[in-house]
Rosetta silent file (secondary structure, phi, psi, omega in degrees, C-alpha in Angstrom):
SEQUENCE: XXXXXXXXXXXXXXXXXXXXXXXXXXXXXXXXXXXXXXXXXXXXXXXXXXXXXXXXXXXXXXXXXXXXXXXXXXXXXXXXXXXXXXXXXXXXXXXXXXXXXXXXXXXXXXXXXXXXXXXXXXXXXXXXXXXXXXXXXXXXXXXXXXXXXXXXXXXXXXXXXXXXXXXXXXXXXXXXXXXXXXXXXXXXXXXXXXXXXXXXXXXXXXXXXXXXXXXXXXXXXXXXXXXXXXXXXXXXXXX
SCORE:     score description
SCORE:     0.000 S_00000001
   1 L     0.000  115.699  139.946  -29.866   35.152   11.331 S_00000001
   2 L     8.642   98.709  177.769  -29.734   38.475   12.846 S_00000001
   3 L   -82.799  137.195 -172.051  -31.424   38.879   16.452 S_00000001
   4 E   -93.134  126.073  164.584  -33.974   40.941   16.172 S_00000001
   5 E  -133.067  121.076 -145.755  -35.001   44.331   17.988 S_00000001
   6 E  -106.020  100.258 -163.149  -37.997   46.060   18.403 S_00000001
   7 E   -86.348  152.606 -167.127  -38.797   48.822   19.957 S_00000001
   8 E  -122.658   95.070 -176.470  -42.597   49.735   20.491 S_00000001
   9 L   -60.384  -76.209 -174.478  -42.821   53.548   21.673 S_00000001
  10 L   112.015 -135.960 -158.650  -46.492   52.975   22.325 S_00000001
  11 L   -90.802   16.779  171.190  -48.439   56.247   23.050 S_00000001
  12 L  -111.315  141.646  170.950  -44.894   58.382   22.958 S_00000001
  13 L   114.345  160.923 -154.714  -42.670   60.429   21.783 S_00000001
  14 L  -138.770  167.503 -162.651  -42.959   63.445   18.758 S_00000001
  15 H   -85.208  -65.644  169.888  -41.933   63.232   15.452 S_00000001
  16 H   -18.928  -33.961  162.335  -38.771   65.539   16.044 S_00000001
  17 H   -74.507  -38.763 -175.418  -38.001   63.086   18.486 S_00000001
  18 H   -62.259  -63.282  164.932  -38.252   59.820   16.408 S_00000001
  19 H     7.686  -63.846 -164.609  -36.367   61.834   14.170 S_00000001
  20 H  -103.865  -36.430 -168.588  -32.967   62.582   15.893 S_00000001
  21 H   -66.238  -30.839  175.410  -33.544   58.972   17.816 S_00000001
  22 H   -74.949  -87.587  129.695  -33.233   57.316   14.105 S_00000001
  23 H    53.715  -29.433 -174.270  -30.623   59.843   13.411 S_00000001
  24 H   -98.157  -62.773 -169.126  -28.426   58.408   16.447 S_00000001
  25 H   -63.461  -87.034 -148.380  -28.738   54.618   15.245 S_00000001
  26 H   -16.666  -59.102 -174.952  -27.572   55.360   11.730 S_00000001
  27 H   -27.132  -58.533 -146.462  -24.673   57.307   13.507 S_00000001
  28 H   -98.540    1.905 -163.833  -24.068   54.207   15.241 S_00000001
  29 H   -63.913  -10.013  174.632  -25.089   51.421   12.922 S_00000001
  30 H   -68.140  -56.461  171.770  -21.669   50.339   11.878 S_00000001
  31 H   -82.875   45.993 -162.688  -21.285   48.914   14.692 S_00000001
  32 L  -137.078  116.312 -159.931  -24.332   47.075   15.369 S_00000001
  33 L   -85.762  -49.037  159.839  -25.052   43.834   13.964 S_00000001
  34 L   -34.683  171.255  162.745  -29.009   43.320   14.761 S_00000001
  35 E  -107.339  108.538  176.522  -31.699   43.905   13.210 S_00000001
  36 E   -94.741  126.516  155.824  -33.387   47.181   14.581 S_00000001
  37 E  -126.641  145.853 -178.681  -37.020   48.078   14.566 S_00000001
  38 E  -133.597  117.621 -134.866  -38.073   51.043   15.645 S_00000001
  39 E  -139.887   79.357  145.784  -42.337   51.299   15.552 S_00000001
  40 L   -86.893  173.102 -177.367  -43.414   54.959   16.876 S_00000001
  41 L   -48.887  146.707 -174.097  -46.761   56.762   17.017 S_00000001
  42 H   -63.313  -12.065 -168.470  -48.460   56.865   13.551 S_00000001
  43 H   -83.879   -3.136 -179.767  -48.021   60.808   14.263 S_00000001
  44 H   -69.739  -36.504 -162.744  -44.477   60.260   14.560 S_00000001
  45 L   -69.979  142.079  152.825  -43.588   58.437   10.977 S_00000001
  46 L   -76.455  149.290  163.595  -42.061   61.250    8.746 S_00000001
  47 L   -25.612  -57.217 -176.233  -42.558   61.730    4.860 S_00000001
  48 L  -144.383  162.580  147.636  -39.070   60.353    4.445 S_00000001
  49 L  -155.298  163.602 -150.184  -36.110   59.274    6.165 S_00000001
  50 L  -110.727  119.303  174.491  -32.750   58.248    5.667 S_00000001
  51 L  -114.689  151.722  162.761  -32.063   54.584    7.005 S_00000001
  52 L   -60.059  156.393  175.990  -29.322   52.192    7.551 S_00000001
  53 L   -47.974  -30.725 -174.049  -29.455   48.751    6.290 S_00000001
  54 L   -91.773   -7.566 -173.892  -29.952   47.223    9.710 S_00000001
  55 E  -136.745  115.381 -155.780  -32.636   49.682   10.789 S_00000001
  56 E  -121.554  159.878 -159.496  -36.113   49.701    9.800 S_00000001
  57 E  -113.912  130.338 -167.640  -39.288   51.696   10.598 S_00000001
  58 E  -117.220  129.489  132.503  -42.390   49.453   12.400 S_00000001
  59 E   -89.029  162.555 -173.367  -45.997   50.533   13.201 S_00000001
  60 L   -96.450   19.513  150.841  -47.876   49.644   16.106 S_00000001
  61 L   175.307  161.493  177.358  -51.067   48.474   14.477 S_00000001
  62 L  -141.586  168.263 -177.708  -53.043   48.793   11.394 S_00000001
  63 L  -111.347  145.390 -178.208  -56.721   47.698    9.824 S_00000001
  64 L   -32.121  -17.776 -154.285  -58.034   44.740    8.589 S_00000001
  65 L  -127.525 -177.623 -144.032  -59.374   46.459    5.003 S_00000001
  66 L  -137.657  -55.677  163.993  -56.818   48.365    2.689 S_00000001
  67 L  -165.974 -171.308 -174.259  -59.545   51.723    3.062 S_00000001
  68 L   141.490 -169.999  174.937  -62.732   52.756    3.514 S_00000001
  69 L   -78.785   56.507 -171.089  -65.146   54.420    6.098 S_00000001
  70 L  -124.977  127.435  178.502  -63.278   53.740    9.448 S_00000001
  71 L   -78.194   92.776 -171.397  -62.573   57.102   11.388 S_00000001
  72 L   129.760  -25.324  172.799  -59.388   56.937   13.112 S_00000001
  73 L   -76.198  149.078  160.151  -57.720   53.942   11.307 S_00000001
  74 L   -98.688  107.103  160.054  -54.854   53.512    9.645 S_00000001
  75 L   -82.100  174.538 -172.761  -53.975   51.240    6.887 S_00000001
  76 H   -73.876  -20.313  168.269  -51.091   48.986    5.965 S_00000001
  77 H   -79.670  -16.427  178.660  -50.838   50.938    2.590 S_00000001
  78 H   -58.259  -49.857  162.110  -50.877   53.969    4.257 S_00000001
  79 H   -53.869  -79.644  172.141  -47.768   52.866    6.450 S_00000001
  80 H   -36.751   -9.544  162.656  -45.933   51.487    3.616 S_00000001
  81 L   -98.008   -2.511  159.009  -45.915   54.569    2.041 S_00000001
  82 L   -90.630   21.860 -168.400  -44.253   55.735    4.787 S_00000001
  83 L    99.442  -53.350 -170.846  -41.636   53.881    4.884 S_00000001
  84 L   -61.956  132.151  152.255  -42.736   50.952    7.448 S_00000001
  85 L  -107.728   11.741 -149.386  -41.781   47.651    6.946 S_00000001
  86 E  -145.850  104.450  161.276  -42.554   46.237   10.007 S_00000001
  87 E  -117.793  150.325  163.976  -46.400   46.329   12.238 S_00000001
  88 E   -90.779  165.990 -165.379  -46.898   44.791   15.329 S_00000001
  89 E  -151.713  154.790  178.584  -49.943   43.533   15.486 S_00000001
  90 L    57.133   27.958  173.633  -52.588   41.805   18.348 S_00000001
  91 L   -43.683  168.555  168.938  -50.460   43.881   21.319 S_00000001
  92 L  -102.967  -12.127  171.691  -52.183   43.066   24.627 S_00000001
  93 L   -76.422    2.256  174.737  -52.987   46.770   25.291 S_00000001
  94 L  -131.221   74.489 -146.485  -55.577   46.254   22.563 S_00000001
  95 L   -82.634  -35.039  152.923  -57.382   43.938   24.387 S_00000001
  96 L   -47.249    7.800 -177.506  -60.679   44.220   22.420 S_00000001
  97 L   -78.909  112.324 -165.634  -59.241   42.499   19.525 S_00000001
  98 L   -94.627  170.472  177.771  -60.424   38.969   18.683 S_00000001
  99 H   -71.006  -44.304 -176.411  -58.254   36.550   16.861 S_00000001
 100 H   -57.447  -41.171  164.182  -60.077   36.539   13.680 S_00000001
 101 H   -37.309  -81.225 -166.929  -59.262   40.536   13.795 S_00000001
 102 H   -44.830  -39.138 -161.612  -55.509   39.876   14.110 S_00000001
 103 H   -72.910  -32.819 -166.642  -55.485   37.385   11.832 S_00000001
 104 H   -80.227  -32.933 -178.549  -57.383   39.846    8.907 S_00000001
 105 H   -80.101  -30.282  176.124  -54.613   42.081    9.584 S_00000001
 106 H   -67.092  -33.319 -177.285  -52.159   39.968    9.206 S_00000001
 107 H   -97.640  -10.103  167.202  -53.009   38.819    5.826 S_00000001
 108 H   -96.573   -6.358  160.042  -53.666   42.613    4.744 S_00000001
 109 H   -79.458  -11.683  175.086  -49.960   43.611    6.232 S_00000001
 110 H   -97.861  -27.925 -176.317  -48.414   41.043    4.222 S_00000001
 111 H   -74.682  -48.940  146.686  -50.361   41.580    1.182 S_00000001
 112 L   -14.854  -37.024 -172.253  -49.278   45.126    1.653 S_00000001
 113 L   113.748    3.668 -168.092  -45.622   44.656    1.887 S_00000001
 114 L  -101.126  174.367  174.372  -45.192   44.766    5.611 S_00000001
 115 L  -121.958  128.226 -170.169  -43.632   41.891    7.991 S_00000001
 116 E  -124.800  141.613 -178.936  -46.257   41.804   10.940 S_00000001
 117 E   -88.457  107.604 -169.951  -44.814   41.026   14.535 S_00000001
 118 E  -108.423 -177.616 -163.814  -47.806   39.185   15.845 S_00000001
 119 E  -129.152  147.833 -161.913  -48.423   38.993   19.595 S_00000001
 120 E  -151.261  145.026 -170.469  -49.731   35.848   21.498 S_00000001
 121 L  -179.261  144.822  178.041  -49.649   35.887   25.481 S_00000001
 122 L  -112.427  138.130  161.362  -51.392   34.654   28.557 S_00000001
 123 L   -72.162  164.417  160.811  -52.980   36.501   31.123 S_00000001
 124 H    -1.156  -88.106  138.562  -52.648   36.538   35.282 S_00000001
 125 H     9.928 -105.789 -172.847  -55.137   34.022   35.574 S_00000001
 126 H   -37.693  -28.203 -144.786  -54.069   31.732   33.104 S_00000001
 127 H   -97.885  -80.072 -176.578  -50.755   32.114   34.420 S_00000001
 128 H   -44.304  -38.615 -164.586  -51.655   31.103   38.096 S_00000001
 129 L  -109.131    7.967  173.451  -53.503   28.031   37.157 S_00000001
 130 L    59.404   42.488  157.261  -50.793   26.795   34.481 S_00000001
 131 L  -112.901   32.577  127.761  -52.820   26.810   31.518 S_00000001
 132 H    12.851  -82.164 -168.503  -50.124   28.903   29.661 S_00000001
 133 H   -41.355  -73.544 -165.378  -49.717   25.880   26.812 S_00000001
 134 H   -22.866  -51.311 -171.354  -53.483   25.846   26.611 S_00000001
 135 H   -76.508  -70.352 -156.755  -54.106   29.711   25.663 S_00000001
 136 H   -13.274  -77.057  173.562  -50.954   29.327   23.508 S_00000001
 137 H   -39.492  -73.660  159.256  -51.935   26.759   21.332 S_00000001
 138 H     0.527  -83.573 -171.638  -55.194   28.410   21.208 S_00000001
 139 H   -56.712  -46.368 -177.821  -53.935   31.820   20.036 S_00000001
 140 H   -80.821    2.704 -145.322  -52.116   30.286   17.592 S_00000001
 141 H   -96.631  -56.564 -159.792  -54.527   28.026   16.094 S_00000001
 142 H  -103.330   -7.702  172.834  -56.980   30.961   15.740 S_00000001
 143 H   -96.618  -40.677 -167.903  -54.443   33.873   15.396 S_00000001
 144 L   -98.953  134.262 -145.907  -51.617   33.168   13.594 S_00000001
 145 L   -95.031  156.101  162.748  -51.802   32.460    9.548 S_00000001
 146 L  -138.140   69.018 -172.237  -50.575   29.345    8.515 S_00000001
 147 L  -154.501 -176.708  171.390  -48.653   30.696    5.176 S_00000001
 148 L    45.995 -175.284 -176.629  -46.285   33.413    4.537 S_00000001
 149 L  -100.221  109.212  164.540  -43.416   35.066    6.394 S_00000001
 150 E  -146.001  170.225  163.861  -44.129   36.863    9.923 S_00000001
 151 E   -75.167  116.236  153.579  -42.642   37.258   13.623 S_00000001
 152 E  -105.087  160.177 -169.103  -44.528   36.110   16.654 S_00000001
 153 E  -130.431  100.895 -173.660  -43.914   38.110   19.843 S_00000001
 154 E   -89.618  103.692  170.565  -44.659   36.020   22.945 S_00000001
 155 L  -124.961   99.769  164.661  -45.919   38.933   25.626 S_00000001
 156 L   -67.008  122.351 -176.787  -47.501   37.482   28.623 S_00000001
 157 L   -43.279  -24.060 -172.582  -50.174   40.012   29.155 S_00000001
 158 L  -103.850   13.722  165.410  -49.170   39.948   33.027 S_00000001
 159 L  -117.888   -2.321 -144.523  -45.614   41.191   32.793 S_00000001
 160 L   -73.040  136.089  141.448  -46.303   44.233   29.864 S_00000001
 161 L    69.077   12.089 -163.147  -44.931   46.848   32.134 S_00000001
 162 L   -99.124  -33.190  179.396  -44.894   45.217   35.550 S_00000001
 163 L   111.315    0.599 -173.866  -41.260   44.658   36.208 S_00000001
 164 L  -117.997  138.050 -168.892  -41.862   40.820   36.119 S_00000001
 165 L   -94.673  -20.444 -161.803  -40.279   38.103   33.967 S_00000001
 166 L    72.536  132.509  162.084  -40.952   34.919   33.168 S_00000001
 167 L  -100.623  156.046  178.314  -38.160   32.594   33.799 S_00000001
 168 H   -34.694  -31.119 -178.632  -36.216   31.262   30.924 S_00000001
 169 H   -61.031  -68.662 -146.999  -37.373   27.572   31.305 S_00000001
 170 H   -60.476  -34.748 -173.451  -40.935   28.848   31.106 S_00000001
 171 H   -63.792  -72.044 -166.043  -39.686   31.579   28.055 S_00000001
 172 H   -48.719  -28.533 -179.931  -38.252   28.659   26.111 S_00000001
 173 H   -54.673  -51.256  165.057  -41.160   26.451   26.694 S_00000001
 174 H   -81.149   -3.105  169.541  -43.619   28.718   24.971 S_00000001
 175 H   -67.342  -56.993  179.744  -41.236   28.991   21.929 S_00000001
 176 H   -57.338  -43.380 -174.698  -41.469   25.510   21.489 S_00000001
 177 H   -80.533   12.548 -172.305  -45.049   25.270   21.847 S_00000001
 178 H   -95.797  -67.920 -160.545  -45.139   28.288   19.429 S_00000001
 179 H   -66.223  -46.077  179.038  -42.794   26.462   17.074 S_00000001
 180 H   -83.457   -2.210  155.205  -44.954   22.962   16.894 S_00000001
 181 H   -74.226  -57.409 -160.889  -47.565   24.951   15.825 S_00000001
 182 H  -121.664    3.299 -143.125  -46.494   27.446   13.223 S_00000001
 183 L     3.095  -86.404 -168.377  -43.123   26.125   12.809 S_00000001
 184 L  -108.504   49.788  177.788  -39.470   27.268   12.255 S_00000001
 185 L   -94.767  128.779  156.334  -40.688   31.177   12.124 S_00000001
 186 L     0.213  110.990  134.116  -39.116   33.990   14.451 S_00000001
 187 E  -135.337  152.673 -178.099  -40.225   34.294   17.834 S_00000001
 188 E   -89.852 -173.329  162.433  -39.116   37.312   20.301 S_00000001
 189 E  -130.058  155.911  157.649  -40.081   37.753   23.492 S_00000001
 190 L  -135.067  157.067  156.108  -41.790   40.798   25.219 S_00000001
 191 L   130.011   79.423  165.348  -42.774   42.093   28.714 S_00000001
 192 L    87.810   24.358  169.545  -40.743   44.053   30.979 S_00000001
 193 L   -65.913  121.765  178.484  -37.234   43.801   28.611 S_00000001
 194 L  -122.159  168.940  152.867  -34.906   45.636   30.432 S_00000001
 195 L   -76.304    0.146 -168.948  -30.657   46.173   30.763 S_00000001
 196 L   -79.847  -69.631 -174.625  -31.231   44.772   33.696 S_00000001
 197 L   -74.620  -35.683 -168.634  -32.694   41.444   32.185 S_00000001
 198 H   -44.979  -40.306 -172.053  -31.561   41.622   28.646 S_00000001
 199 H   -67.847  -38.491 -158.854  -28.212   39.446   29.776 S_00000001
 200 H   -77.980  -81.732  165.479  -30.791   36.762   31.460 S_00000001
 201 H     0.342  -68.012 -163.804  -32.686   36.773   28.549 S_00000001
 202 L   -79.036    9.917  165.278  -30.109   36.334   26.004 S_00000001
 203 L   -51.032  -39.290 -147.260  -29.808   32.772   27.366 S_00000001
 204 L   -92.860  142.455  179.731  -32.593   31.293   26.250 S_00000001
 205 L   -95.332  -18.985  163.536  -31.209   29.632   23.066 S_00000001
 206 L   -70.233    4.696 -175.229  -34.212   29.541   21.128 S_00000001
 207 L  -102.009  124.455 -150.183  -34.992   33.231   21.134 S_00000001
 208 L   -73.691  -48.779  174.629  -35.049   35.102   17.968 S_00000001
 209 L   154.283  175.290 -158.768  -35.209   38.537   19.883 S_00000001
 210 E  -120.352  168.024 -170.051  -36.943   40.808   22.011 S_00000001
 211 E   -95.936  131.859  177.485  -39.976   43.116   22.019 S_00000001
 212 E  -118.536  143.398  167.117  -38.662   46.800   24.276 S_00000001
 213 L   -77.196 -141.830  158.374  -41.528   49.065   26.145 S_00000001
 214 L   -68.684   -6.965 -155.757  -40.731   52.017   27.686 S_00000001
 215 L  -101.980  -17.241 -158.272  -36.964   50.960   28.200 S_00000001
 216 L  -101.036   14.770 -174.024  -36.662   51.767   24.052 S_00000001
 217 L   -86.712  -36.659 -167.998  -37.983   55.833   24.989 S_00000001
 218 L  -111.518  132.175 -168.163  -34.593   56.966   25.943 S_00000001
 219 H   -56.914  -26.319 -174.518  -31.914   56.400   23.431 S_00000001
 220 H   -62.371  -71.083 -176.820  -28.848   56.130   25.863 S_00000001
 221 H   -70.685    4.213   98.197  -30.429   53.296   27.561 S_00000001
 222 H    19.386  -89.130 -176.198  -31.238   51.983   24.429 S_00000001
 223 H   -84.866   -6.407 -177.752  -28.374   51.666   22.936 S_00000001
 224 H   -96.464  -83.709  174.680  -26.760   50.119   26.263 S_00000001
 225 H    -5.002  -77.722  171.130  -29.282   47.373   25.687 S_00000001
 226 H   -40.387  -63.714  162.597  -28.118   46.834   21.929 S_00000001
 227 H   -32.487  -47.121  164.421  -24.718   46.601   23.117 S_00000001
 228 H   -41.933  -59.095 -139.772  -25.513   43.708   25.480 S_00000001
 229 H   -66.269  -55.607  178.213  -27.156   42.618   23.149 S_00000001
 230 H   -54.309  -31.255 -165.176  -24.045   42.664   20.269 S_00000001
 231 H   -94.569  -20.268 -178.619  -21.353   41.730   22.799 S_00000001
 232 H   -72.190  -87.455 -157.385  -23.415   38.600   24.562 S_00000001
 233 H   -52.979  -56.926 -157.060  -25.959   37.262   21.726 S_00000001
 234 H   -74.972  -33.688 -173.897  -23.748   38.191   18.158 S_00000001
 235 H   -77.232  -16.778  169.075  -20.397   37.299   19.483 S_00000001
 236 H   -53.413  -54.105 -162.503  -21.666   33.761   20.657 S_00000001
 237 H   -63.117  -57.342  171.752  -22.730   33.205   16.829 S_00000001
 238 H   -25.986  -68.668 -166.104  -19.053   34.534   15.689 S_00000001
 239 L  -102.349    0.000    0.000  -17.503   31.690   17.536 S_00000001
């Protein structure tokens, strides 16, 4: 299986830009072996575009109901006609979300046609006082469907942007405790994926693939990433 990678522009980037940034991976997609998502602002998604096999267009969240009288929302058919095959869904920057919420979404992005990345993570706190497992289990119990095909994306809410990691014991730990829950389904990791880290990372043997920030804004460094990523992670798999 393909390791997968997603990048999540978040509140950046112009459609001209998404544009020319898919426009560079096609260029380069022969040689790239991954699975690429790439999951810009809904103002971003274009009418049409022309994609490679390996590289697919993600949003970063959608609504529980297929349409109706909610001002500002987007639905999952609305994305799918746009192309997206991919939403993340239950980010930690959308912290007002309850589990039943993600979970409504989840089952209207698949009924839709979509693959939903969903996101499960412990805060600061929790973190300090080692009850990690504890929220895990939790989240998945009350978040995560227990039918169909999706991605979970384990981003502890206290590294999103911080510069801080997890170490690999601790990464691999929550996979497993992911995994005896929902069972042999994807999971990435997110939270402060870097070129820096990405080599560290690519360690962990149970990891599916990673969740990108801000590190996925500029295409160079980007694409340095992927590269790690092809010459570490794909060529292990080779031999």
């Amino acid at each position: 299986m393909s390791f997968l990678i997603v990048a999540n522009w978040k509140m950046n980037g112009t459609r001209s830009l998404f544009v020319d940034f898919i426009n560079k991976l096609n260029n380069k997609s022969n040689g790239i072996t991954s699975k690429i998502v790439v999951c810009p602002p809904f103002t971003s998604l274009p009418d049409a575009i022309e994609l490679s096999d390996n590289i697919n267009i993600g949003a970063q969240n959608c609504h529980h109901k297929k349409y109706g009288s909610y001002t500002g929302e987007v639905s999952a058919r609305m994305l799918k006609e746009l192309e997206c095959t991919y939403v993340i869904l239950g980010h930690s920057e959308r912290i007002n979300e309850t589990d039943s919420e993600i979970k409504l979404k989840s089952e209207i992005a698949i009924e839709s046609g979509l693959h939903p990345i969903i996101c499960v993570g412990e805060n600061a706190e929790n973190y300090k006082s080692r009850r990690t497992k504890e929220v895990i289990v939790y989240q998945c119990k009350n978040r995560l469907l227990t039918h169909s095909e999706y991605t979970v994306a384990y981003e502890p809410l206290w590294a999103i942007g911080t510069g801080y990691v997890p170490s690999n014991d601790e990464i691999a730990e929550v996979i497993e405790v992911i995994k005896s829950c929902i069972g042999e389904k994807q999971v990435i990791y997110g939270g402060s994926v870097s070129l820096e880290n990405i080599g560290s990372l690519l360690r962990i043997s149970n990891l599916s693939g990673v969740l990108i920030g801000s590190a996925s804004l500029d295409f160079d460094y980007f694409y340095k990433i992927i590269q790690q990523v092809e010459e570490t992670y794909n060529s292990e798999i080779s031999n």
